Amino acid sequence: MQRLAPLALLLALADGAAAQCDRLVREHALALPLSNFLVDDKAPAWVADFASLPNVLAGGSARTNTFSLLNGAAPVSLISVARVMIASEQGTNRYFGLNYAGEWIPLQLQNPPAQTIYGQDVFGFYGDGAFHFFNVWERSWTSEAISVSVPLIQEGRSSICVVDGTDSVVGFSVMGDRAVRLSLPPDPTRAIVPVLGSAGETLTRRNLQAFEIGPNQIAFFSTYLSRWDILTTQAPVPGLSATYNKNTMILADFANNLVHLYSAHRGDFVTLTFTDLMQVAISSQDNGIQLEDSLTDTRHMFKAIDGGVTSLPSALTSSTGVLFQNDCAAAGKLVGSGPDEEWYAVSTKVRTSTWTPAGLQSGEVVLAKKGNDSTIVLVTDRALYGFSGMSGRWTRSPYVGSYVSSGAQDFIAWVLSDTTAYVFSTREDRWVSRPMNAQTALTDTDSLVILTETDPATSQPISRAVYSAESRAWRVQALQGPLFAQGRDNTHVYSIHDDASTGGSIVYFFAGLADRWLVASVPTRIDASTKLAVMEEGLVIATPTGVLSFQAFGDLSSDHSAPIDNYAYHAQGNAPVRFLATGQPNALAVLMASLGETSLSLGFCGALRVDPLSPSFLAVPAGAYDAQGVLRLSFRIPPTPNALVKLQMLGVSATTVELGQLLDFQVH
């Protein structure tokens, strides 16, 4: 792998015309107005149809802010509006999947499919003697021959498994790029069946699948690793009590006082022995399993990310509360006989994390406690305490005024006093604040805290200050003109105002994953007849000449997309990873990475955000953007656990040099 020296990189940036890559707002030209937007609000893909052109669909993606037209030989329509968009061509057995680069990917079958399978983030057909899997990150369908005429097919959140007779089962993962077949020794009496169990998560929300392949054997398929692993159990599989969650599975063997804990992150399992398993209360979340042993008065936490178990003694009889979340947990304990208490927390996605005290002082009284996926917040009469599931650390801050309310979202949290709003950033392990007044209201989403100030005379919003999970400071935007519409989703907030000076509209859009406000003027006024669609990762608005598209990501995004709640696949060392990047069409691309961050202004080139002087700095030639300005990258993540890697693209053509936006990429 070729690397570029920091000095050579800086010289390249300083030479020639340059610009900051900025394609977060685009207008896609269409020959005639569209009829409807067809979107699933939890997916970045969007589709538009045309009443006068039944053979045509437009499809785009908020990941790359690109789109393409599907021109069918016959009428085309979506099979259903879902997270994976699949179109069918009438009477031809021809199908098209819309990928996350906004491209329609064709599949030709000879006959109508015998089975159609939808998972949450996956789709597949069984037909013509094969299973055909559509992966939204790829440019082709994956087809695998199946020998039986009516296979058992089980769908998950991001994988599909197909049982092919008595001797093999095939796994397809959205994180992989090929079918993975588990072949077993021939045994015509074997029946490969799913392991039944109770559901912490329903079938189509799991990132793992489990099949009984023998009296004492279970085969697990991990979405993250796109890999099969086999567990041999002491008790027969039907005698085990199974409980699924998104990334974990519990197999309790009460007869032998054993419990097997499986992790889809690791593709393996840990077996624990207890004196009496009936005295152990077991519960699970996405990335952790809690075991409360009443015989030893101990709270144990299994962490899916590293397979470790950390224990908190004297935790049950002296408990003052528990917050068990998807990515972390907190537990309160009396200090001695009380009334003082201490709170301990652990991250289930930080390697080597153990129960860690917050450090409450003697006499400090807990007023409120809140938790969500990666955040824990305690409010006392003296201070604020935030625990980050991203880092596994507590952060303490004093506050002013009287406590009013608090909230914890998946990747950010807040506390409101009668004078000030405080935000806890799980990325940065810090509290930030902003004064409040009677005209300011606080709202939030999974990764944003939004302060909206209104004019007391008109009740119209006049400014918004936003802090996101990716922010380094409050991002403030003045709002002008009468409000027509406003809204928010997990990664963005938008506001549409009438523009009295032009008769059109102004769209204000905060892109949370790019950490910036975007402002666009629309010559034709947006009104109640205007078609628009809101997605978790963007906003699309129909115009007389096309589609105005806003994206919440910068120019670089990954299939491991935390902190997006509905695509919160957490990256880990040694796992495969994909990226989509957008830049100048046909330009050469360089991927830059560093553990250090800077903000070095390079004039028209924009800002260099990765630190070229950091010992960890790396610059790697990454090929070239295609004719649409899209670049695909895929590699295996280096084993750098608990690292927040800073990534930035550099595009170089004969006439320009472009720097991309910063992407924080967490490796657990």
XYZ file of C-alpha atoms in Angstrom:
668
model
C 0.000 0.000 0.000
C 1.455 3.308 -1.103
C 1.531 6.111 1.454
C 1.984 9.828 0.871
C 4.326 11.854 3.067
C 2.736 14.742 5.019
C 5.014 17.372 3.411
C 4.217 16.151 -0.097
C 0.532 16.250 0.747
C 0.691 19.856 1.977
C 2.587 20.915 -1.136
C -0.066 19.274 -3.304
C -2.799 21.109 -1.451
C -1.007 24.436 -1.818
C -0.518 24.043 -5.568
C -3.203 24.952 -8.113
C -6.866 25.861 -7.881
C -8.634 24.298 -4.923
C -11.993 24.135 -3.166
C -13.758 22.504 -0.239
C -15.789 19.565 -1.521
C -19.413 20.630 -1.041
C -22.165 18.613 -2.687
C -24.466 18.374 0.310
C -27.187 20.314 -1.556
C -27.926 19.418 -5.158
C -30.692 19.933 -7.676
C -31.229 16.915 -9.907
C -32.719 17.987 -13.228
C -35.808 16.168 -14.527
C -37.539 16.656 -17.882
C -40.980 16.899 -16.282
C -42.433 17.209 -12.780
C -42.610 14.088 -10.647
C -45.855 12.681 -9.255
C -44.861 11.257 -5.868
C -41.891 10.584 -3.631
C -41.743 6.985 -2.397
C -39.551 6.689 0.706
C -39.064 4.710 3.867
C -38.054 7.430 6.304
C -35.465 5.162 7.976
C -33.480 4.575 4.768
C -31.335 7.001 2.730
C -32.746 5.876 -0.629
C -35.610 7.715 -2.316
C -37.730 7.000 -5.394
C -39.931 9.276 -7.504
C -42.516 8.222 -10.089
C -44.161 10.013 -13.021
C -47.865 9.746 -13.884
C -47.260 10.214 -17.619
C -44.211 7.902 -17.777
C -45.132 4.495 -16.303
C -41.880 2.981 -17.623
C -39.689 5.399 -15.652
C -38.638 5.726 -12.017
C -36.098 8.140 -10.559
C -33.994 6.836 -7.678
C -31.515 8.637 -5.469
C -29.548 8.352 -2.260
C -28.909 10.734 0.625
C -25.549 9.022 1.163
C -24.014 10.309 -2.089
C -26.625 12.902 -3.136
C -26.685 11.303 -6.583
C -29.554 9.829 -8.573
C -30.330 7.856 -11.726
C -33.297 7.094 -13.958
C -34.686 3.607 -14.463
C -36.010 3.410 -18.024
C -37.954 0.174 -18.344
C -39.021 -1.652 -21.494
C -42.431 -1.980 -19.815
C -44.144 -0.295 -16.849
C -42.048 -0.401 -13.675
C -43.188 -0.098 -10.072
C -41.879 -0.751 -6.579
C -42.668 -4.150 -5.057
C -43.120 -2.259 -1.808
C -41.889 0.938 -0.172
C -39.294 -0.334 2.291
C -35.728 0.236 3.467
C -34.558 -1.736 0.452
C -36.178 -0.414 -2.721
C -36.876 -3.075 -5.366
C -38.671 -2.333 -8.643
C -40.256 -4.877 -10.976
C -40.795 -4.574 -14.706
C -44.226 -5.716 -15.755
C -44.354 -9.081 -17.533
C -40.580 -9.559 -17.978
C -39.328 -11.145 -14.717
C -36.831 -8.307 -14.597
C -36.095 -6.598 -11.285
C -34.014 -3.642 -10.150
C -32.534 -2.859 -6.733
C -31.690 0.722 -5.769
C -28.314 0.875 -4.028
C -26.937 3.540 -1.708
C -25.152 5.294 -4.561
C -28.513 5.933 -6.218
C -27.971 3.309 -8.944
C -30.544 0.825 -10.257
C -29.024 -2.687 -10.312
C -30.784 -5.186 -12.645
C -31.603 -8.865 -12.101
C -33.086 -11.001 -14.887
C -34.969 -14.162 -13.892
C -36.405 -16.750 -16.262
C -39.494 -17.349 -14.141
C -41.405 -15.474 -11.456
C -39.659 -15.889 -8.069
C -40.985 -18.675 -5.856
C -40.211 -16.768 -2.638
C -39.704 -13.067 -1.911
C -37.834 -12.294 1.315
C -37.642 -8.968 3.140
C -35.520 -8.350 6.232
C -35.138 -4.938 7.805
C -32.112 -3.930 5.723
C -31.980 -6.837 3.225
C -33.932 -8.340 0.353
C -33.796 -11.530 -1.676
C -35.602 -13.760 -4.194
C -35.586 -17.526 -4.445
C -36.122 -18.562 -8.041
C -34.596 -20.380 -11.014
C -32.803 -22.781 -8.644
C -30.865 -20.062 -6.820
C -31.175 -17.467 -4.092
C -30.609 -13.905 -5.292
C -29.521 -11.420 -2.619
C -29.561 -7.662 -3.086
C -26.998 -5.719 -1.060
C -27.587 -1.951 -0.996
C -23.824 -1.354 -0.856
C -22.989 -3.333 -4.006
C -23.300 -2.887 -7.770
C -24.553 -6.396 -8.503
C -26.871 -9.034 -7.069
C -25.323 -12.062 -5.329
C -26.736 -15.369 -6.586
C -26.062 -18.783 -5.046
C -27.328 -22.095 -6.447
C -29.692 -23.965 -4.101
C -30.231 -27.700 -4.615
C -33.642 -28.120 -2.991
C -36.886 -26.933 -4.544
C -38.427 -25.473 -1.363
C -35.628 -24.239 0.913
C -36.152 -22.954 4.436
C -35.272 -19.228 4.364
C -34.866 -17.064 7.454
C -34.425 -13.294 7.279
C -32.753 -11.070 9.853
C -32.064 -7.372 10.265
C -29.137 -7.417 7.885
C -28.715 -11.021 6.818
C -30.629 -13.828 5.162
C -29.877 -17.527 5.659
C -31.017 -20.306 3.319
C -31.064 -23.940 4.430
C -29.987 -26.063 1.450
C -31.076 -29.606 2.289
C -29.661 -31.568 5.204
C -25.983 -30.790 4.763
C -25.524 -27.061 4.233
C -26.838 -23.607 5.010
C -25.920 -20.394 3.188
C -25.556 -16.969 4.792
C -25.829 -13.587 3.058
C -24.822 -10.448 4.966
C -25.157 -6.780 4.092
C -21.645 -6.414 5.555
C -20.229 -9.068 3.212
C -19.710 -9.240 -0.535
C -20.444 -12.918 -1.202
C -22.531 -15.888 -0.111
C -20.992 -17.905 2.743
C -21.876 -21.612 2.731
C -21.496 -23.838 5.791
C -21.049 -27.415 4.547
C -21.567 -30.290 6.983
C -20.695 -33.994 6.740
C -23.419 -35.841 4.794
C -26.268 -37.032 7.013
C -29.655 -37.621 5.345
C -31.358 -37.763 8.759
C -30.187 -34.302 9.826
C -32.691 -31.461 10.001
C -31.196 -27.964 10.023
C -33.712 -25.794 11.868
C -33.636 -22.334 13.453
C -33.066 -22.247 17.199
C -36.313 -21.030 18.695
C -36.277 -18.578 21.548
C -37.833 -15.554 23.105
C -37.116 -12.238 21.455
C -35.336 -9.319 23.021
C -35.399 -8.284 19.365
C -37.743 -9.664 16.725
C -36.427 -11.833 13.920
C -36.013 -9.079 11.344
C -34.032 -6.861 13.761
C -31.279 -9.357 14.633
C -27.684 -9.192 13.399
C -27.213 -12.907 14.030
C -28.919 -16.169 13.193
C -28.697 -19.559 14.904
C -29.484 -23.035 13.557
C -29.531 -26.407 15.260
C -27.281 -28.664 13.173
C -27.025 -31.604 15.572
C -28.322 -32.781 18.957
C -25.653 -30.723 20.756
C -24.522 -28.289 18.069
C -25.599 -24.811 16.995
C -24.297 -22.917 13.947
C -24.257 -19.123 14.294
C -24.088 -16.665 11.417
C -22.748 -13.186 12.245
C -23.791 -10.240 10.100
C -20.743 -8.237 11.176
C -18.212 -10.888 10.254
C -20.198 -12.628 7.479
C -19.029 -15.871 9.060
C -20.322 -19.154 10.461
C -19.222 -20.459 13.894
C -20.270 -23.634 15.720
C -21.018 -24.109 19.426
C -21.052 -27.555 21.005
C -23.297 -27.649 24.060
C -23.309 -29.967 27.060
C -27.088 -30.273 27.062
C -29.163 -31.122 23.979
C -30.102 -27.981 22.086
C -33.882 -28.357 22.651
C -33.166 -28.362 26.405
C -31.616 -24.893 26.304
C -33.561 -21.722 26.990
C -32.699 -19.275 24.192
C -33.132 -15.486 24.154
C -32.188 -13.316 21.175
C -31.175 -9.689 21.077
C -29.830 -7.566 18.255
C -26.147 -8.539 18.586
C -26.241 -11.130 21.379
C -27.869 -14.432 22.235
C -28.356 -16.169 25.586
C -28.461 -19.970 25.825
C -29.279 -20.989 29.396
C -28.544 -24.572 30.456
C -30.409 -24.776 33.774
C -29.758 -28.506 34.159
C -26.008 -27.905 34.325
C -26.038 -24.339 35.766
C -24.312 -23.057 32.639
C -25.078 -20.127 30.382
C -23.629 -19.611 26.894
C -23.367 -15.975 25.767
C -22.920 -15.376 22.039
C -21.631 -12.152 20.446
C -22.210 -11.306 16.781
C -19.333 -8.807 17.033
C -16.859 -11.565 17.836
C -18.558 -14.565 16.261
C -17.901 -16.601 19.403
C -19.364 -17.332 22.809
C -18.457 -17.268 26.469
C -19.658 -19.956 28.879
C -20.238 -19.048 32.539
C -20.927 -21.415 35.442
C -23.099 -20.493 38.443
C -23.910 -22.240 41.702
C -27.624 -22.089 40.917
C -28.623 -20.591 37.583
C -32.228 -20.355 38.773
C -31.068 -17.629 41.174
C -29.578 -15.534 38.353
C -31.767 -12.919 36.638
C -30.578 -12.571 33.045
C -31.440 -9.682 30.715
C -29.922 -8.300 27.534
C -29.587 -5.235 25.356
C -28.016 -4.741 21.923
C -24.403 -5.099 23.051
C -24.549 -6.416 26.594
C -25.972 -9.150 28.793
C -26.628 -8.505 32.485
C -26.557 -11.368 35.003
C -27.742 -10.584 38.537
C -26.671 -13.383 40.904
C -28.735 -13.133 44.080
C -26.625 -15.804 45.827
C -23.461 -13.694 45.615
C -25.167 -10.269 45.514
C -23.247 -9.493 42.326
C -24.161 -7.756 39.078
C -22.195 -9.213 36.148
C -22.042 -7.557 32.719
C -21.063 -9.447 29.562
C -19.713 -7.133 26.839
C -20.355 -8.258 23.290
C -17.472 -6.219 21.866
C -14.687 -8.136 23.623
C -16.377 -11.103 25.327
C -15.308 -9.793 28.714
C -17.311 -10.026 31.925
C -17.021 -7.288 34.552
C -18.578 -7.716 38.011
C -19.950 -5.254 40.565
C -20.110 -6.757 44.073
C -22.735 -5.945 46.706
C -24.786 -4.515 43.892
C -28.237 -5.956 44.486
C -29.100 -5.528 48.153
C -27.648 -1.994 48.247
C -28.997 -0.945 44.828
C -30.325 2.585 44.348
C -31.243 2.080 40.703
C -30.159 0.587 37.373
C -30.001 2.024 33.853
C -29.296 -0.773 31.348
C -29.011 0.606 27.811
C -28.016 -0.757 24.411
C -24.358 0.310 24.652
C -23.769 0.899 28.358
C -25.183 0.377 31.830
C -25.138 2.246 35.135
C -25.920 1.024 38.628
C -26.273 2.936 41.883
C -25.146 1.593 45.268
C -25.415 2.885 48.793
C -22.111 3.866 50.354
C -21.992 1.792 53.518
C -25.434 1.942 55.105
C -26.286 5.213 53.317
C -27.701 7.699 52.735
C -24.798 8.586 50.407
C -24.729 6.694 47.133
C -22.267 6.101 44.322
C -23.013 5.295 40.701
C -20.954 2.953 38.542
C -21.105 2.565 34.770
C -19.647 0.287 32.093
C -19.602 0.470 28.301
C -20.491 -2.729 26.486
C -18.790 -1.590 23.271
C -15.472 -0.356 24.686
C -12.868 -3.062 25.052
C -11.512 -3.558 28.593
C -14.267 -1.325 30.047
C -15.107 -2.160 33.661
C -17.577 -0.822 36.232
C -16.281 2.709 36.897
C -17.439 5.066 39.699
C -18.777 8.507 38.840
C -17.148 10.054 41.900
C -20.134 11.513 43.748
C -19.135 13.522 46.803
C -20.316 12.953 50.349
C -23.763 14.435 50.867
C -24.451 14.853 47.153
C -28.097 14.090 46.362
C -29.170 12.552 43.028
C -32.068 14.554 41.553
C -32.479 12.740 38.231
C -30.999 9.918 36.217
C -31.554 9.230 32.511
C -30.129 6.810 29.984
C -30.322 5.829 26.343
C -28.173 3.825 23.933
C -24.734 5.408 24.473
C -25.521 7.952 27.186
C -26.022 8.011 30.947
C -26.781 11.284 32.765
C -26.969 11.918 36.503
C -28.073 15.266 37.920
C -27.303 15.993 41.546
C -27.828 19.063 43.691
C -24.207 20.036 42.943
C -23.134 18.773 39.535
C -23.876 17.015 36.238
C -22.370 13.607 35.451
C -22.285 12.186 31.943
C -21.122 8.697 30.998
C -20.238 7.946 27.389
C -20.761 4.507 25.914
C -18.399 5.645 23.154
C -15.433 6.135 25.480
C -16.382 4.340 28.704
C -15.677 7.461 30.809
C -17.554 9.731 33.213
C -17.389 13.533 32.843
C -18.418 15.874 35.678
C -19.484 19.506 35.328
C -20.898 22.102 37.750
C -24.051 23.892 36.698
C -25.811 27.141 37.531
C -29.438 27.722 38.348
C -32.072 25.275 39.524
C -32.574 21.920 37.842
C -35.659 21.787 35.566
C -35.490 18.727 33.290
C -33.159 16.364 31.466
C -33.097 13.865 28.643
C -30.857 11.201 27.161
C -30.942 10.304 23.496
C -29.034 7.564 21.707
C -25.831 9.560 21.160
C -26.314 12.839 23.012
C -27.886 14.086 26.267
C -29.008 17.340 27.829
C -29.913 19.000 31.113
C -31.974 22.152 31.487
C -31.726 24.514 34.425
C -33.826 27.644 34.813
C -31.055 29.699 33.174
C -28.956 27.398 30.970
C -29.063 24.451 28.571
C -26.287 21.883 29.010
C -25.405 19.237 26.418
C -23.307 16.151 27.051
C -21.284 15.064 23.995
C -20.507 11.344 24.051
C -17.948 11.826 21.260
C -15.981 14.477 23.115
C -16.536 13.498 26.770
C -17.488 17.058 27.631
C -20.360 19.273 28.687
C -21.185 22.402 26.678
C -23.686 25.075 27.660
C -25.766 27.884 26.208
C -27.899 30.482 28.012
C -31.669 30.090 27.798
C -34.444 32.675 27.864
C -38.214 32.643 27.828
C -38.301 32.727 24.010
C -36.069 29.645 23.574
C -37.359 26.059 23.482
C -35.306 22.847 23.578
C -36.050 19.832 21.382
C -33.915 16.808 20.539
C -33.423 13.800 18.281
C -31.203 10.735 18.556
C -28.086 12.804 17.863
C -29.113 16.491 18.037
C -30.041 19.045 20.677
C -31.879 22.001 19.138
C -32.539 25.409 20.727
C -35.106 27.430 18.791
C -35.622 31.107 19.569
C -38.919 32.696 18.583
C -40.000 36.290 18.170
C -42.422 37.011 21.060
C -44.436 39.361 18.883
C -45.064 36.924 16.004
C -44.225 33.508 17.521
C -42.087 32.927 14.425
C -38.718 31.137 14.783
C -35.870 33.606 14.295
C -32.803 31.471 15.063
C -31.690 27.943 15.815
C -28.637 26.744 17.710
C -27.799 23.057 17.241
C -25.304 20.749 18.893
C -24.937 17.331 17.301
C -23.095 14.153 18.195
C -20.475 15.302 15.658
C -20.298 18.972 16.704
C -17.316 20.815 18.090
C -19.337 23.941 18.973
C -22.872 25.273 18.861
C -23.912 25.862 15.242
C -26.185 28.909 15.094
C -28.314 29.975 12.146
C -30.522 33.068 11.809
C -33.890 32.348 10.154
C -35.555 34.884 7.886
C -39.071 35.118 6.524
C -42.438 33.664 7.552
C -42.272 29.982 8.447
C -43.963 27.546 6.057
C -42.791 24.174 7.408
C -40.247 22.728 9.791
C -39.216 19.342 11.061
C -36.418 17.180 12.347
C -35.154 13.626 12.185
C -32.367 11.754 13.870
C -29.552 13.413 11.902
C -30.955 16.769 10.802
C -33.351 19.651 11.405
C -34.873 21.795 8.669
C -36.967 24.926 8.293
C -38.654 26.301 5.146
C -39.464 30.020 5.006
C -41.102 32.324 2.500
C -38.658 34.676 0.785
C -40.406 38.025 0.378
C -37.600 39.439 -1.765
C -37.922 36.800 -4.500
C -41.383 35.323 -4.026
C -39.709 31.958 -3.551
C -38.544 30.079 -0.472
C -35.449 29.648 1.678
C -34.585 26.200 3.021
C -32.417 26.000 6.144
C -31.045 22.500 6.736
C -28.658 21.449 9.506
C -26.625 18.416 8.390
C -25.806 16.742 11.690
C -23.178 14.331 10.380
C -21.435 17.109 8.456
C -21.856 19.484 11.442
C -22.970 22.481 9.413
C -25.930 24.529 8.239
C -26.922 24.442 4.560
C -29.017 27.261 3.098
C -30.695 27.075 -0.304
C -32.861 29.598 -2.140
C -35.723 28.182 -4.226
C -37.106 30.546 -6.905
C -40.600 28.997 -6.815
C -42.386 29.177 -3.482
C -42.728 25.902 -1.620
C -46.354 25.509 -0.555
C -48.917 22.873 0.407
C -48.936 21.450 -3.125
C -45.167 20.895 -3.161
C -44.034 17.287 -2.911
C -41.367 16.738 -0.271
C -40.115 13.758 1.709
C -38.168 13.559 4.957
C -35.745 10.715 5.570
C -33.555 9.936 8.546
C -30.514 11.046 6.544
C -31.887 13.777 4.308
C -34.644 15.816 2.717
C -35.898 15.898 -0.888
C -38.136 18.605 -2.342
C -39.774 18.599 -5.768
C -39.169 21.708 -7.877
C -40.596 22.623 -11.290
C -37.337 21.485 -12.885
C -36.287 18.533 -10.742
C -35.474 17.466 -7.184
C -33.679 19.561 -4.571
C -31.802 17.130 -2.314
C -30.139 17.709 1.075
C -27.910 15.142 2.801
C -27.010 14.919 6.491
C -23.673 13.183 5.869
C -20.631 14.889 4.477
C -18.934 13.532 1.371
C -17.816 10.308 3.106
C -19.936 7.656 4.820
C -19.670 4.001 5.812
C -21.796 0.882 6.183
C -20.797 1.031 9.881
C -22.884 4.114 10.510
C -23.214 4.800 14.229
C -24.294 7.374 15.405
C -27.341 6.784 13.192
C -29.814 4.841 15.296
C -31.345 2.716 12.565
C -27.990 1.913 10.963
C -25.946 1.773 14.149
C -23.604 -0.984 13.067
C -20.549 -0.552 15.265
C -17.163 -0.964 13.584
C -14.567 -3.194 15.189
C -10.980 -4.157 14.500
C -10.417 -6.878 11.869
C -13.952 -6.527 10.459
C -14.662 -5.644 6.797
C -15.812 -2.088 6.119
C -17.070 -0.139 3.099
C -17.125 3.577 2.378
C -18.917 5.693 -0.193
C -17.301 9.005 -1.129
C -18.386 11.783 -3.451
C -16.138 14.242 -5.218
C -15.263 15.735 -8.570
C -16.038 13.249 -11.383
C -12.961 11.353 -12.603
C -10.636 13.061 -10.099
C -7.941 11.037 -8.375
C -8.721 10.352 -4.719
C -6.619 10.111 -1.570
C -7.973 8.842 1.748
C -6.356 10.558 4.733
C -6.581 9.211 8.274
C -5.262 10.264 11.650
C -6.008 9.865 15.328
C -5.289 13.583 15.680
C -7.521 16.420 14.534
C -6.718 19.919 13.364
C -8.399 22.751 11.484
C -5.820 24.150 9.113
C -7.232 26.664 6.634
C -5.689 26.285 3.191
C -7.405 29.161 1.445
C -9.673 28.177 -1.407
C -8.865 24.555 -0.656
C -10.941 24.716 2.503
C -9.819 23.219 5.796
C -7.527 20.282 6.418
C -9.126 18.495 9.377
C -6.892 15.457 9.868
C -3.567 16.220 11.534
C -0.714 15.607 9.054
C 1.884 15.978 11.817
C 0.359 13.274 14.012
C 2.439 10.063 14.245
C -0.732 8.199 13.246
C -1.262 10.193 10.021
C -1.783 8.108 6.903
C -2.540 9.149 3.311
C -3.349 6.385 0.845
C -4.152 6.614 -2.886
C -7.756 5.410 -3.215
C -8.350 5.259 -6.965
C -10.538 7.700 -8.858
C -14.095 8.984 -8.589
C -16.344 7.648 -11.352
C -18.209 9.717 -13.939
C -20.927 10.482 -11.374
C -18.366 11.571 -8.794
C -18.795 8.445 -6.620
C -15.965 6.349 -5.176
C -16.237 3.006 -3.362
C -13.659 1.921 -0.811
C -13.489 -1.394 1.012
C -10.886 -2.914 3.292
C -10.485 -4.701 6.605
C -10.311 -2.435 9.649
C -6.886 -2.535 11.352
C -6.914 -3.831 14.941
C -7.049 -0.394 16.594
C -9.611 -0.860 19.389
C -11.250 2.075 21.160
C -9.994 4.571 18.582
C -11.834 7.534 17.101
C -10.228 7.722 13.663
C -10.432 10.994 11.729
C -11.004 10.484 8.000
C -10.956 13.007 5.164
C -10.920 12.693 1.382
C -8.678 14.614 -1.009
C -9.577 14.870 -4.702
C -7.050 15.963 -7.315
C -7.715 16.688 -10.994
C -5.802 18.559 -13.678
C -7.423 21.842 -12.632
C -8.595 21.577 -9.026
C -7.791 20.197 -5.603
C -10.700 19.439 -3.258
C -10.742 18.648 0.436
C -13.680 16.708 1.796
C -15.498 16.950 5.115
C -14.237 15.343 8.316
C -15.723 11.965 9.254
C -15.365 10.669 12.807
C -15.074 6.892 12.491
C -15.272 5.004 15.770
C -13.468 1.660 15.988
C -14.452 -0.385 19.023
